[in-house]
Short mmCIF file of C-alpha atoms in Angstrom, two decimals:
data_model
loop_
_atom_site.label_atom_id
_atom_site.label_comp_id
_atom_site.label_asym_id
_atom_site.label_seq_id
_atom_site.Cartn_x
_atom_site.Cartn_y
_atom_site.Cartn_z
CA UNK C 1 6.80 -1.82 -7.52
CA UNK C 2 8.84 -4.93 -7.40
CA UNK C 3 10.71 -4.25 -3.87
CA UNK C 4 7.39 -3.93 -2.23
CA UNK C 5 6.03 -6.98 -3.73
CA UNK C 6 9.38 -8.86 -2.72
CA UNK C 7 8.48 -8.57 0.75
CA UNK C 8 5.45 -10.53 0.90
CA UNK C 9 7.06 -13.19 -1.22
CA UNK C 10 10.11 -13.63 0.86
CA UNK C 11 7.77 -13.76 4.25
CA UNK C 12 6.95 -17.32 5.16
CA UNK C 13 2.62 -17.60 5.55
CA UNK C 14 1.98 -18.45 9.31
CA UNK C 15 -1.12 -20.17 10.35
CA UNK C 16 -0.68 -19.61 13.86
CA UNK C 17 0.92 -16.90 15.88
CA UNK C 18 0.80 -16.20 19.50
CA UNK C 19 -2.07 -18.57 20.11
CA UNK C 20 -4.18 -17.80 17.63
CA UNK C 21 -5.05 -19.18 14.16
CA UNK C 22 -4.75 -16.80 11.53
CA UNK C 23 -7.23 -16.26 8.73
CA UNK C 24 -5.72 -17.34 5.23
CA UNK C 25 -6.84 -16.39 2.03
CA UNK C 26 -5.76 -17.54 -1.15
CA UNK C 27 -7.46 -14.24 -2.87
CA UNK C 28 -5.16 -12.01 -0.96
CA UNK C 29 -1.53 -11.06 -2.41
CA UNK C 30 -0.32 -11.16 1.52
CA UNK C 31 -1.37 -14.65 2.39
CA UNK C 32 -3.93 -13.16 4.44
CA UNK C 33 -7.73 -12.09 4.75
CA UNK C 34 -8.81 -8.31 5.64
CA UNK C 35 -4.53 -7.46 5.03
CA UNK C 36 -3.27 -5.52 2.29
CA UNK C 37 0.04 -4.73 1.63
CA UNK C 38 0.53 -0.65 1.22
CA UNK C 39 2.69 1.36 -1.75
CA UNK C 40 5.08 2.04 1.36
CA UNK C 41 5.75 -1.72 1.78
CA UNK C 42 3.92 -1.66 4.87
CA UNK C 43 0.56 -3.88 5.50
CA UNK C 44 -3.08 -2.41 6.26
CA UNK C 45 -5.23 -4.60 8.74
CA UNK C 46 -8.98 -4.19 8.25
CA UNK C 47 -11.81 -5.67 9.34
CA UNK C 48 -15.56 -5.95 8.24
CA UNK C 49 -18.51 -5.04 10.51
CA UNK C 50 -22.05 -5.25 9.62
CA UNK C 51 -20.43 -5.25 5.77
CA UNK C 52 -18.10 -2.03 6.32
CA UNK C 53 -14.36 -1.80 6.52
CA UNK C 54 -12.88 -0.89 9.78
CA UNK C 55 -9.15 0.19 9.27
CA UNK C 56 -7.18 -1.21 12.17
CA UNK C 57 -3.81 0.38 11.39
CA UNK C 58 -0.57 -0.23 9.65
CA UNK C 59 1.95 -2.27 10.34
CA UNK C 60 5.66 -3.63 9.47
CA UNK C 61 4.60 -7.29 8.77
CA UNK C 62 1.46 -9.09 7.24
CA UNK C 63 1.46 -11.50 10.47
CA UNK C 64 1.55 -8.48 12.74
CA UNK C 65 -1.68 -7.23 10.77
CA UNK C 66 -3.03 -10.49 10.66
CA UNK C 67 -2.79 -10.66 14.46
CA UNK C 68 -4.53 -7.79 14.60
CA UNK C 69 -7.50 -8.50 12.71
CA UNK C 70 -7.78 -12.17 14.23
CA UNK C 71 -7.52 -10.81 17.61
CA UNK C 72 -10.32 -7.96 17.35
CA UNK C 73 -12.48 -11.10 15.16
CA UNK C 74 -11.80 -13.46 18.80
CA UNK C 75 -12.73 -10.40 20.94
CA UNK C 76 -15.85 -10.39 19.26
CA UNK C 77 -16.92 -13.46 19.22
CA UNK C 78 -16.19 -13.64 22.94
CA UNK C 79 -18.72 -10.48 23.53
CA UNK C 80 -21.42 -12.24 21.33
CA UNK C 81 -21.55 -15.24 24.06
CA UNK C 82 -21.79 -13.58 26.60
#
């Protein structure tokens, strides 16, 4: 579908977003890692524990999934030093 595929063209990649540094990937259509965008134009966050996919949700942008995934990637780190 060429209107869903329009979307993550016409979105500028961010590197950073509301303090944190987003994970890029030049493998991923979105810009993204661990974000997929869906058949209904949204994007799918996931992220990979212990070598399984956790979904994280849906939502209307790739950043805003991005976000997602970095944050809950941060969180864990933090729990790991302590």
């Amino acid at each position: 579908d060429d209107a869903g595929s329009a979307s993550v063209a016409t979105e500028v990649v961010a590197t950073e977003a509301e303090g944190l540094r987003l994970h890029l990937s030049s493998r991923s259509r979105t810009g993204y890692a661990g974000v997929n965008e869906t058949p209904f134009g949204r994007f799918q966050a996931k992220h990979y524990v212990d070598g399984r996919p956790t979904h994280l949700g849906n939502f209307g942008t790739a950043v805003e999934a991005a976000l997602a995934s970095r944050g809950l990637s941060e969180r864990q780190r933090r729990r790991q030093r302590e």
